[in-house]
Short mmCIF file of C-alpha atoms and ligand atoms in Angstrom, two decimals:
data_model
loop_
_atom_site.label_atom_id
_atom_site.label_comp_id
_atom_site.label_asym_id
_atom_site.label_seq_id
_atom_site.Cartn_x
_atom_site.Cartn_y
_atom_site.Cartn_z
CA MET A 199 -0.07 0.06 0.04
CA THR A 200 1.19 3.51 -0.73
CA PRO A 201 1.76 5.54 2.33
CA THR A 202 0.05 9.07 2.52
CA ARG A 203 2.80 10.58 4.64
CA PHE A 204 6.55 10.52 3.63
CA ASP A 205 9.47 11.13 5.54
CA SER A 206 12.56 13.23 4.43
CA VAL A 207 15.83 11.45 3.51
CA ALA A 208 17.28 13.49 6.55
CA ARG A 209 14.97 11.52 8.91
CA ALA A 210 16.93 8.41 8.14
CA PHE A 211 20.02 9.87 9.98
CA ASP A 212 18.11 11.18 12.98
CA PRO A 213 19.91 9.85 16.28
CA ASP A 214 16.75 7.89 17.10
CA ALA A 215 15.73 6.59 13.65
CA GLU A 216 17.61 3.33 13.76
CA GLY A 217 15.19 0.39 13.54
CA SER A 218 12.21 2.70 12.56
CA THR A 219 10.26 2.44 9.44
CA VAL A 220 10.54 5.33 6.94
CA HIS A 221 8.64 6.23 3.71
CA LEU A 222 10.80 8.06 1.43
CA ARG A 223 10.48 9.37 -2.16
CA GLY A 224 12.87 10.94 -4.48
CA TRP A 225 15.28 10.56 -7.32
CA VAL A 226 18.01 7.79 -7.94
CA LEU A 227 21.35 9.19 -7.74
CA ARG A 228 23.12 5.69 -8.85
CA SER A 229 22.33 2.19 -8.60
CA ARG A 230 23.96 -1.22 -9.04
CA SER A 231 22.88 -4.81 -8.29
CA SER A 232 24.78 -8.01 -7.56
CA GLY A 233 23.73 -11.32 -6.37
CA GLY A 234 19.96 -10.63 -5.71
CA ILE A 235 20.77 -7.31 -3.86
CA LEU A 236 20.10 -3.81 -5.29
CA PHE A 237 22.20 -0.92 -3.98
CA LEU A 238 20.91 2.50 -4.77
CA VAL A 239 21.36 5.94 -3.59
CA LEU A 240 18.16 7.99 -3.07
CA ARG A 241 18.22 11.76 -3.14
CA ASP A 242 15.51 14.25 -1.90
CA ARG A 243 15.86 17.98 -1.07
CA THR A 244 17.46 17.05 2.39
CA GLY A 245 20.19 14.86 1.14
CA PHE A 246 20.93 11.26 0.02
CA VAL A 247 20.86 7.90 1.78
CA GLN A 248 21.75 4.36 0.44
CA VAL A 249 18.90 2.02 0.05
CA THR A 250 19.16 -1.88 -0.34
CA GLY A 251 16.57 -4.09 -1.81
CA ARG A 252 16.70 -7.90 -1.78
CA ARG A 253 15.11 -10.09 -4.28
CA ASP A 254 13.80 -12.42 -1.54
CA VAL A 255 12.20 -9.51 0.29
CA LEU A 256 10.92 -7.66 -2.76
CA GLY A 257 9.72 -10.35 -4.88
CA ASP A 258 10.98 -11.10 -8.48
CA ALA A 259 8.78 -8.82 -10.33
CA ALA A 260 9.30 -5.70 -8.22
CA PHE A 261 13.00 -6.38 -7.91
CA ASP A 262 13.49 -6.75 -11.64
CA ALA A 263 11.59 -3.42 -12.08
CA ALA A 264 13.54 -1.58 -9.42
CA GLU A 265 16.61 -2.74 -11.08
CA HIS A 266 15.73 -1.09 -14.39
CA VAL A 267 15.08 2.36 -12.87
CA GLN A 268 17.58 4.74 -14.44
CA VAL A 269 19.63 7.47 -12.88
CA GLU A 270 17.37 10.34 -12.04
CA GLY A 271 14.32 8.03 -12.22
CA SER A 272 11.90 8.63 -9.28
CA ILE A 273 10.72 6.16 -6.77
CA GLU A 274 9.04 5.62 -3.46
CA VAL A 275 10.82 3.40 -0.86
CA ASP A 276 9.32 2.07 2.49
CA GLY A 277 12.01 0.46 4.64
CA ALA A 278 13.85 0.12 7.85
CA VAL A 279 16.69 2.20 8.91
CA ALA A 280 19.81 0.39 9.83
CA SER A 281 23.45 1.25 10.69
CA ASP A 282 25.99 0.22 8.14
CA PRO A 283 29.41 1.57 8.44
CA ARG A 284 30.03 1.03 4.72
CA ALA A 285 27.07 3.24 3.74
CA PRO A 286 27.58 7.07 3.21
CA GLY A 287 26.82 8.65 6.46
CA GLY A 288 26.74 5.27 8.23
CA ARG A 289 23.03 4.43 7.58
CA GLU A 290 21.02 2.55 5.05
CA VAL A 291 17.38 1.84 4.48
CA ARG A 292 16.45 -1.83 3.94
CA ALA A 293 13.65 -1.66 1.42
CA THR A 294 10.32 -3.66 2.04
CA ARG A 295 8.86 -1.93 -1.07
CA ILE A 296 10.12 0.07 -3.91
CA GLY A 297 7.59 1.88 -5.89
CA ILE A 298 8.28 3.37 -9.21
CA VAL A 299 6.82 6.80 -10.11
CA ASP A 300 8.90 7.30 -13.28
CA ALA A 301 11.72 4.85 -14.19
CA GLY A 302 13.09 7.23 -16.66
CA GLU A 303 15.15 7.13 -19.68
CA PRO A 304 18.89 6.85 -19.59
CA PHE A 305 20.22 10.00 -17.96
CA PRO A 306 22.34 11.81 -20.75
CA ILE A 307 24.62 13.47 -18.46
CA PHE A 308 27.61 11.87 -16.98
CA SER A 309 31.30 12.92 -16.64
CA GLU A 310 33.71 13.49 -19.54
CA GLN A 311 31.31 15.43 -21.77
CA THR A 312 32.03 18.85 -23.15
CA GLU A 313 31.14 21.91 -21.62
CA GLU A 314 28.93 22.90 -24.53
CA PHE A 315 26.90 19.66 -24.34
CA ARG A 316 26.23 20.21 -20.43
CA LEU A 317 25.00 23.83 -21.33
CA ASP A 318 22.68 22.51 -23.81
CA LYS A 319 21.38 20.17 -21.14
CA ARG A 320 21.43 22.72 -18.36
CA HIS A 321 17.94 21.80 -17.51
CA LEU A 322 19.29 18.54 -16.29
CA ALA A 323 22.68 19.45 -15.29
CA ILE A 324 21.30 21.73 -12.47
CA ARG A 325 20.62 18.48 -10.65
CA SER A 326 24.35 18.05 -9.76
CA GLN A 327 25.58 18.48 -6.08
CA GLU A 328 27.61 21.54 -7.20
CA PHE A 329 24.51 23.33 -8.74
CA VAL A 330 22.26 22.27 -5.88
CA ALA A 331 24.95 23.74 -3.30
CA THR A 332 25.39 26.84 -5.41
CA PHE A 333 21.61 27.73 -5.61
CA ARG A 334 21.13 27.27 -1.86
CA VAL A 335 23.84 29.53 -1.10
CA LYS A 336 22.41 31.89 -3.65
CA ALA A 337 19.10 31.66 -1.76
CA GLU A 338 20.82 32.46 1.33
CA VAL A 339 22.91 35.28 0.08
CA LEU A 340 19.37 37.00 -1.01
CA ARG A 341 17.75 36.23 2.39
CA ALA A 342 20.96 37.68 4.04
CA LEU A 343 20.85 40.82 1.86
CA ARG A 344 17.18 41.45 2.43
CA ALA A 345 17.57 40.81 6.28
CA PHE A 346 20.37 43.32 6.32
CA MET A 347 18.22 45.93 4.44
CA GLU A 348 15.56 45.50 6.82
CA ARG A 349 17.73 45.99 9.92
CA GLU A 350 19.03 49.30 8.00
CA GLU A 351 15.34 50.41 7.41
CA VAL A 352 15.90 50.28 3.64
CA LEU A 353 12.52 49.86 1.88
CA GLU A 354 12.08 47.25 -0.94
CA ILE A 355 10.54 48.54 -3.94
CA THR A 356 9.55 47.13 -7.29
CA PRO A 357 11.37 49.11 -10.28
CA PRO A 358 10.32 48.44 -13.85
CA ILE A 359 12.44 46.39 -16.33
CA ILE A 360 11.12 47.84 -19.54
CA THR A 361 12.24 51.43 -19.97
CA GLY A 362 12.46 54.23 -22.52
CA ASN A 363 15.95 55.30 -21.33
CA ALA A 364 19.24 53.48 -21.47
CA ALA A 365 20.76 54.72 -18.38
CA GLU A 366 24.28 53.04 -18.29
CA GLY A 367 25.31 53.99 -22.04
CA GLY A 368 22.98 53.25 -25.04
CA SER A 369 25.36 50.71 -26.88
CA GLU A 370 25.02 48.11 -24.30
CA ALA A 371 21.30 48.21 -24.04
CA PHE A 372 18.90 45.58 -25.58
CA VAL A 373 16.66 47.34 -27.82
CA ILE A 374 13.00 46.09 -27.98
CA ASP A 375 10.19 46.83 -30.34
CA TYR A 376 7.60 48.42 -27.87
CA PHE A 377 4.55 48.74 -29.96
CA GLY A 378 6.58 50.48 -32.72
CA ARG A 379 8.63 52.71 -30.59
CA PRO A 380 12.17 51.85 -29.26
CA GLY A 381 12.09 50.47 -25.66
CA TYR A 382 15.02 49.07 -23.65
CA LEU A 383 15.58 46.19 -21.16
CA GLY A 384 16.77 48.03 -18.06
CA GLN A 385 20.63 48.06 -17.49
CA THR A 386 20.00 49.39 -13.93
CA ALA A 387 16.85 50.36 -11.79
CA GLN A 388 18.85 53.20 -10.37
CA LEU A 389 16.85 56.24 -11.91
CA TYR A 390 13.67 54.66 -10.53
CA LEU A 391 15.22 54.15 -7.15
CA GLU A 392 16.37 57.83 -7.10
CA ALA A 393 12.59 58.80 -7.75
CA MET A 394 11.34 56.70 -4.92
CA LEU A 395 13.90 58.36 -2.59
CA ALA A 396 12.27 61.33 -1.98
CA PRO A 397 9.26 59.82 -0.15
CA HIS A 398 11.16 56.85 1.35
CA GLU A 399 14.77 58.17 1.86
CA ARG A 400 16.38 54.56 1.78
CA VAL A 401 15.24 52.31 -0.93
CA TYR A 402 16.37 48.99 -2.71
CA GLY A 403 15.42 46.72 -5.57
CA VAL A 404 16.26 43.38 -6.61
CA THR A 405 15.72 43.15 -10.49
CA TYR A 406 17.36 41.69 -13.35
CA SER A 407 19.54 43.98 -15.33
CA PHE A 408 20.45 43.37 -18.84
CA ARG A 409 23.63 44.28 -20.75
CA ALA A 410 24.17 43.67 -24.43
CA GLU A 411 27.88 43.25 -24.11
CA LYS A 412 29.43 41.00 -26.67
CA SER A 413 32.32 40.35 -24.29
CA ARG A 414 32.81 36.63 -23.65
CA THR A 415 34.56 36.88 -20.26
CA PRO A 416 34.19 34.65 -17.15
CA ARG A 417 32.53 37.54 -15.40
CA HIS A 418 29.96 38.76 -17.89
CA ILE A 419 26.34 37.47 -18.52
CA THR A 420 23.78 39.36 -20.56
CA GLU A 421 21.26 38.96 -17.71
CA PHE A 422 22.14 39.29 -14.11
CA LEU A 423 20.39 39.72 -10.75
CA HIS A 424 21.05 43.28 -9.51
CA LEU A 425 20.61 44.46 -5.99
CA GLU A 426 20.52 48.22 -5.88
CA VAL A 427 20.37 50.65 -3.17
CA GLU A 428 19.91 54.34 -2.97
CA LEU A 429 20.28 56.40 0.09
CA ALA A 430 19.43 60.06 0.70
CA TRP A 431 21.59 62.29 2.59
CA CYS A 432 24.65 60.21 1.92
CA ASP A 433 28.14 60.98 0.81
CA LEU A 434 30.96 58.76 -0.52
CA ASP A 435 32.22 57.93 2.97
CA GLY A 436 28.68 57.06 4.13
CA LEU A 437 28.03 54.87 1.22
CA LEU A 438 31.38 52.89 1.39
CA ASP A 439 30.64 52.10 5.05
CA PHE A 440 27.24 50.91 4.25
CA ILE A 441 28.57 48.72 1.38
CA GLU A 442 31.39 47.09 3.39
CA ARG A 443 28.95 46.32 6.51
CA MET A 444 26.59 44.80 4.03
CA PHE A 445 29.38 42.84 2.18
CA ALA A 446 30.76 41.59 5.49
CA ASP A 447 27.45 40.71 6.88
CA VAL A 448 26.44 38.60 4.03
CA CYS A 449 29.84 36.71 4.08
CA HIS A 450 29.33 36.08 7.90
CA VAL A 451 25.73 34.83 7.40
CA VAL A 452 26.69 32.35 4.64
CA SER A 453 29.65 31.01 6.40
CA GLU A 454 27.40 30.14 9.30
CA ARG A 455 24.28 28.81 7.34
CA CYS A 456 25.88 27.19 4.42
CA PRO A 457 29.23 25.63 5.72
CA LYS A 458 28.66 22.26 3.91
CA GLU A 459 27.82 23.96 0.59
CA LEU A 460 30.98 26.08 0.78
CA GLU A 461 33.27 23.21 1.60
CA LEU A 462 31.79 21.31 -1.20
CA LEU A 463 32.48 24.03 -3.62
CA GLY A 464 36.11 24.53 -2.34
CA ARG A 465 35.62 27.75 -0.20
CA PRO A 466 36.60 27.16 3.54
CA PRO A 467 33.68 28.84 5.66
CA ALA A 468 36.52 30.35 7.83
CA GLU A 469 37.62 32.49 4.80
CA LEU A 470 34.08 34.31 4.76
CA ALA A 471 33.79 34.55 8.47
CA ALA A 472 37.30 36.34 8.38
CA ILE A 473 36.06 38.98 6.14
CA SER A 474 36.28 42.14 8.44
CA THR A 475 35.45 45.92 8.11
CA PRO A 476 37.01 48.27 7.19
CA PHE A 477 38.01 47.42 3.73
CA PRO A 478 41.13 49.08 2.27
CA ARG A 479 40.56 52.04 0.04
CA ILE A 480 42.76 53.55 -2.65
CA THR A 481 42.00 56.28 -5.13
CA TYR A 482 42.03 55.41 -9.01
CA ALA A 483 45.24 57.77 -9.25
CA GLN A 484 46.99 55.41 -6.70
CA ALA A 485 45.77 52.29 -8.47
CA ILE A 486 47.19 53.63 -11.84
CA ASP A 487 50.59 54.47 -10.15
CA ARG A 488 50.65 50.90 -8.76
CA LEU A 489 49.89 49.30 -12.11
CA GLU A 490 52.36 51.59 -13.97
CA ARG A 491 55.03 50.29 -11.41
CA GLU A 492 54.07 46.67 -12.08
CA GLY A 493 54.52 47.32 -15.74
CA PHE A 494 50.85 47.63 -17.09
CA PRO A 495 50.82 50.10 -20.08
CA VAL A 496 48.35 52.39 -18.29
CA HIS A 497 48.11 56.14 -17.76
CA TRP A 498 45.62 58.56 -15.96
CA GLY A 499 42.50 58.07 -17.97
CA SER A 500 42.85 54.38 -18.75
CA ASP A 501 39.90 52.01 -18.03
CA LEU A 502 40.66 49.43 -15.48
CA GLY A 503 39.81 46.06 -17.32
CA SER A 504 39.79 42.65 -15.79
CA ALA A 505 43.72 42.19 -16.02
CA GLU A 506 44.22 45.51 -14.21
CA GLU A 507 41.57 44.67 -11.54
CA ARG A 508 43.07 41.17 -11.21
CA ALA A 509 46.50 42.64 -10.70
CA LEU A 510 45.31 45.00 -7.75
CA THR A 511 43.59 42.10 -5.66
CA ILE A 512 45.23 38.83 -6.83
CA SER A 513 47.09 38.50 -3.36
CA GLU A 514 44.56 40.11 -1.19
CA ARG A 515 42.10 38.41 1.09
CA ALA A 516 40.02 41.43 1.63
CA PRO A 517 37.80 43.34 -0.83
CA LEU A 518 39.30 46.75 -2.14
CA PHE A 519 37.62 49.86 -2.76
CA VAL A 520 38.83 52.03 -5.75
CA VAL A 521 37.60 55.55 -5.53
CA ARG A 522 37.36 58.75 -7.61
CA TYR A 523 37.55 57.57 -11.10
CA PRO A 524 38.02 59.93 -14.24
CA ARG A 525 34.58 61.51 -15.23
CA GLU A 526 34.90 60.14 -18.72
CA LEU A 527 35.20 56.53 -17.71
CA LYS A 528 32.02 56.60 -15.71
CA ALA A 529 28.16 57.02 -16.05
CA PHE A 530 26.57 60.25 -16.60
CA TYR A 531 24.89 60.61 -13.33
CA MET A 532 27.74 60.34 -11.15
CA LEU A 533 28.62 63.48 -8.97
CA GLN A 534 31.77 65.54 -10.01
CA THR A 535 34.13 65.64 -7.22
CA PRO A 536 33.76 69.12 -5.45
CA GLY A 537 37.02 70.94 -6.14
CA ASP A 538 38.15 68.21 -8.74
CA PRO A 539 35.80 68.17 -11.64
CA LYS A 540 37.98 65.67 -13.50
CA THR A 541 36.85 62.92 -11.28
CA VAL A 542 33.61 61.80 -9.83
CA GLU A 543 32.55 60.58 -6.53
CA ALA A 544 32.46 56.93 -7.58
CA ALA A 545 33.78 53.65 -6.24
CA ASP A 546 34.09 50.18 -7.35
CA LEU A 547 34.44 47.38 -4.86
CA LEU A 548 36.84 44.71 -6.22
CA GLY A 549 36.68 41.22 -4.90
CA PRO A 550 39.64 39.56 -3.20
CA GLU A 551 41.88 37.11 -4.94
CA GLY A 552 41.67 38.86 -8.34
CA TYR A 553 38.09 38.37 -8.94
CA GLY A 554 37.32 42.04 -9.94
CA GLU A 555 34.44 44.46 -9.59
CA ILE A 556 31.49 43.16 -7.54
CA VAL A 557 29.98 46.51 -6.51
CA GLY A 558 29.59 49.86 -8.59
CA ALA A 559 28.81 52.79 -6.40
CA SER A 560 28.63 56.63 -6.74
CA CYS A 561 27.19 59.91 -5.27
CA ARG A 562 24.78 61.16 -7.71
CA GLU A 563 25.08 64.38 -9.61
CA THR A 564 22.61 67.00 -8.58
CA SER A 565 23.19 69.81 -11.19
CA ILE A 566 20.98 69.45 -14.18
CA GLU A 567 23.51 71.48 -16.10
CA HIS A 568 26.25 68.90 -15.48
CA LEU A 569 23.73 65.93 -16.30
CA ILE A 570 22.99 67.39 -19.63
CA GLU A 571 26.62 68.18 -20.38
CA ARG A 572 27.44 64.45 -19.69
CA LEU A 573 24.67 63.19 -21.64
CA ARG A 574 25.56 65.08 -24.71
CA ALA A 575 29.08 63.99 -24.26
CA ILE A 576 28.04 60.40 -24.51
CA GLY A 577 25.68 60.95 -27.58
CA ALA A 578 22.52 60.66 -25.60
CA ASP A 579 19.47 62.81 -26.05
CA PRO A 580 18.92 64.77 -22.86
CA SER A 581 15.20 65.36 -23.65
CA ALA A 582 14.52 61.48 -22.99
CA TYR A 583 15.70 62.33 -19.28
CA GLU A 584 13.30 65.24 -18.59
CA TRP A 585 11.42 63.24 -16.09
CA TYR A 586 14.76 62.40 -14.32
CA PHE A 587 15.61 66.14 -14.29
CA ASP A 588 12.26 66.70 -12.59
CA LEU A 589 13.87 64.88 -9.37
CA ARG A 590 16.38 67.82 -9.33
CA ARG A 591 13.89 70.35 -9.53
CA HIS A 592 11.68 69.45 -6.54
CA GLY A 593 13.43 68.87 -3.38
CA ASN A 594 16.75 67.57 -4.60
CA VAL A 595 19.02 66.28 -1.86
CA PRO A 596 22.49 64.93 -1.67
CA HIS A 597 22.29 61.23 -2.37
CA ALA A 598 24.20 58.20 -3.17
CA GLY A 599 23.89 54.57 -4.20
CA PHE A 600 25.17 51.32 -5.57
CA GLY A 601 24.54 48.08 -7.40
CA ILE A 602 25.87 44.75 -6.47
CA GLY A 603 25.98 41.90 -9.12
CA ILE A 604 24.62 38.78 -7.21
CA GLU A 605 26.34 36.37 -9.72
CA ARG A 606 29.66 38.30 -9.25
CA LEU A 607 29.47 38.16 -5.60
CA LEU A 608 28.84 34.38 -5.86
CA ARG A 609 31.51 33.89 -8.29
CA TRP A 610 34.01 34.99 -5.89
CA MET A 611 32.36 33.49 -2.77
CA LEU A 612 31.99 30.00 -4.41
CA ARG A 613 35.27 30.31 -6.20
CA ARG A 614 33.61 29.62 -9.51
CA GLU A 615 35.75 30.06 -12.57
CA HIS A 616 32.93 31.01 -14.99
CA ILE A 617 30.06 33.44 -13.74
CA ARG A 618 27.56 31.36 -15.70
CA ASP A 619 27.99 28.67 -13.02
CA THR A 620 26.16 31.07 -10.49
CA THR A 621 22.94 31.06 -12.35
CA PRO A 622 20.85 28.19 -13.36
CA PHE A 623 20.00 29.42 -16.93
CA PRO A 624 22.87 31.69 -17.96
CA ARG A 625 22.38 34.07 -20.75
CA THR A 626 25.56 34.91 -22.89
CA PRO A 627 26.03 36.21 -26.31
CA SER A 628 25.98 32.80 -27.96
CA ARG A 629 23.12 31.26 -25.75
CA HIS A 630 19.64 32.25 -24.50
CA THR A 631 18.32 28.71 -24.33
CA PRO A 632 17.35 26.43 -22.61
O1 4AD B 61 28.74 49.21 -12.31
P1 4AD B 61 27.31 49.03 -12.81
O2 4AD B 61 27.16 49.27 -14.35
O3 4AD B 61 26.51 50.07 -12.08
C1 4AD B 61 25.15 50.34 -12.27
O4 4AD B 61 24.54 49.73 -13.10
C2 4AD B 61 24.73 51.45 -11.32
N1 4AD B 61 23.65 52.08 -12.12
C3 4AD B 61 24.17 50.55 -10.14
C4 4AD B 61 23.67 51.59 -9.07
O5 4AD B 61 24.57 52.56 -8.64
N2 4AD B 61 22.44 51.55 -8.68
O6 4AD B 61 26.73 47.65 -12.45
C5 4AD B 61 26.72 47.32 -10.92
C6 4AD B 61 27.23 45.77 -10.77
C7 4AD B 61 28.59 45.70 -11.14
O7 4AD B 61 29.51 46.12 -10.06
C8 4AD B 61 28.65 44.09 -11.52
O8 4AD B 61 28.74 43.47 -10.06
C9 4AD B 61 27.14 43.79 -12.00
O9 4AD B 61 26.40 44.89 -11.48
N3 4AD B 61 27.41 43.91 -13.28
C10 4AD B 61 27.39 42.54 -13.97
N4 4AD B 61 27.29 41.34 -13.60
C11 4AD B 61 27.20 40.28 -14.58
N5 4AD B 61 27.42 40.42 -15.84
C12 4AD B 61 27.55 41.76 -16.32
N6 4AD B 61 27.42 42.01 -17.69
C13 4AD B 61 27.48 42.87 -15.37
N7 4AD B 61 27.53 44.15 -15.55
C14 4AD B 61 27.36 44.74 -14.38
MG1 MG B 62 30.77 49.19 -12.92
#
């Protein structure tokens, strides 16, 4: 008889479970049989356990059927929990019934396949232990960030994705046909967060942002999860303090709540627990000096690409802030440094160990004149930003904000070589399916 209530696989490992009967259901991780005994490993969301089934207990027909269940086939198991030092975790379930939900076809994913094939079969590849661990940590990161925002009294708001403005620079925006007019997929929610600032003072949003960057690098995807924060009455120092507290907090929470996942993925939890504030801060000018001394062909005005960012942090264990970039390298909305209009009040937070930019931050320009000048310089039409200028006309206040790429954060946190392995269905210039 099919039971109506099921236990989790984790139940089999409870201290008092030995000798008790459990009803499990899940997916077959692997199986083999020899001499009338079937050994399989059953997985559910709480873990995996070895199941043994004997021909003389199950009966010939049921045993033969169970033997033919494929990897990733789905089954139900009734049985008794027993100790067995040879089984993973020291416990096994001795089956009295194996019910087949879907015996499955041969699972197409196994080791020694090309990365391209695995990307084609991503909808199945995401069942691997690595991906399971990765997406648990991702959920924990989002939970921790939201909890931090709540403690800091920052309000979550819901900005749009479809927009008539290409905020970070028109060339990298995906253009859509919006009922015959051009529309864009949002590259940032920032301008909308700024609008929500006047009534709420501290706001954040978690949205997908889109970048039509052709760059095939291990740190770019065309669709990424973007947590953006906007704070009224905030200057650059206040902003960096907020960012580093948030960053350290999420590291500590993940180290406490996901130690097993971190270990599995090759990041000792102690390394995240050790992240402490304040983070070192250097100016862009100092970064250029350092890079020149190290032989990079850079000068004041050069953009810092992955190679340069890597060199700045490759031997560091702590994240590094680089502040006050040349105006021409940065977005139109960034505040010109008072007394030094060549630079803007902006900061990038670079991940340790050479991982590069994880956070982009700045104080926002409050002068409409400066905004128009910068928009013209990048070839944008200022008239499309009239609504944004309104924000400067009605109770404008000093304010600042930042965006953190969740997949960039995870790439460093989980030591992934490629950013695509921090998102279940990565979008890159060569792929938007499955
Ligand atoms: O530095 P960015 O372009 O800044 C902004 O969009 C600001 N408007 C954010 C704000 O102040 N509200 O992007 C912010 C972060 C980067 O530091 C990076 O972590 C991530 O977004 N990011 C990407 N992540 C993955 N793939 C890409 N192509 C990314 N582009 C940016
Ligand atoms: Mg940036």
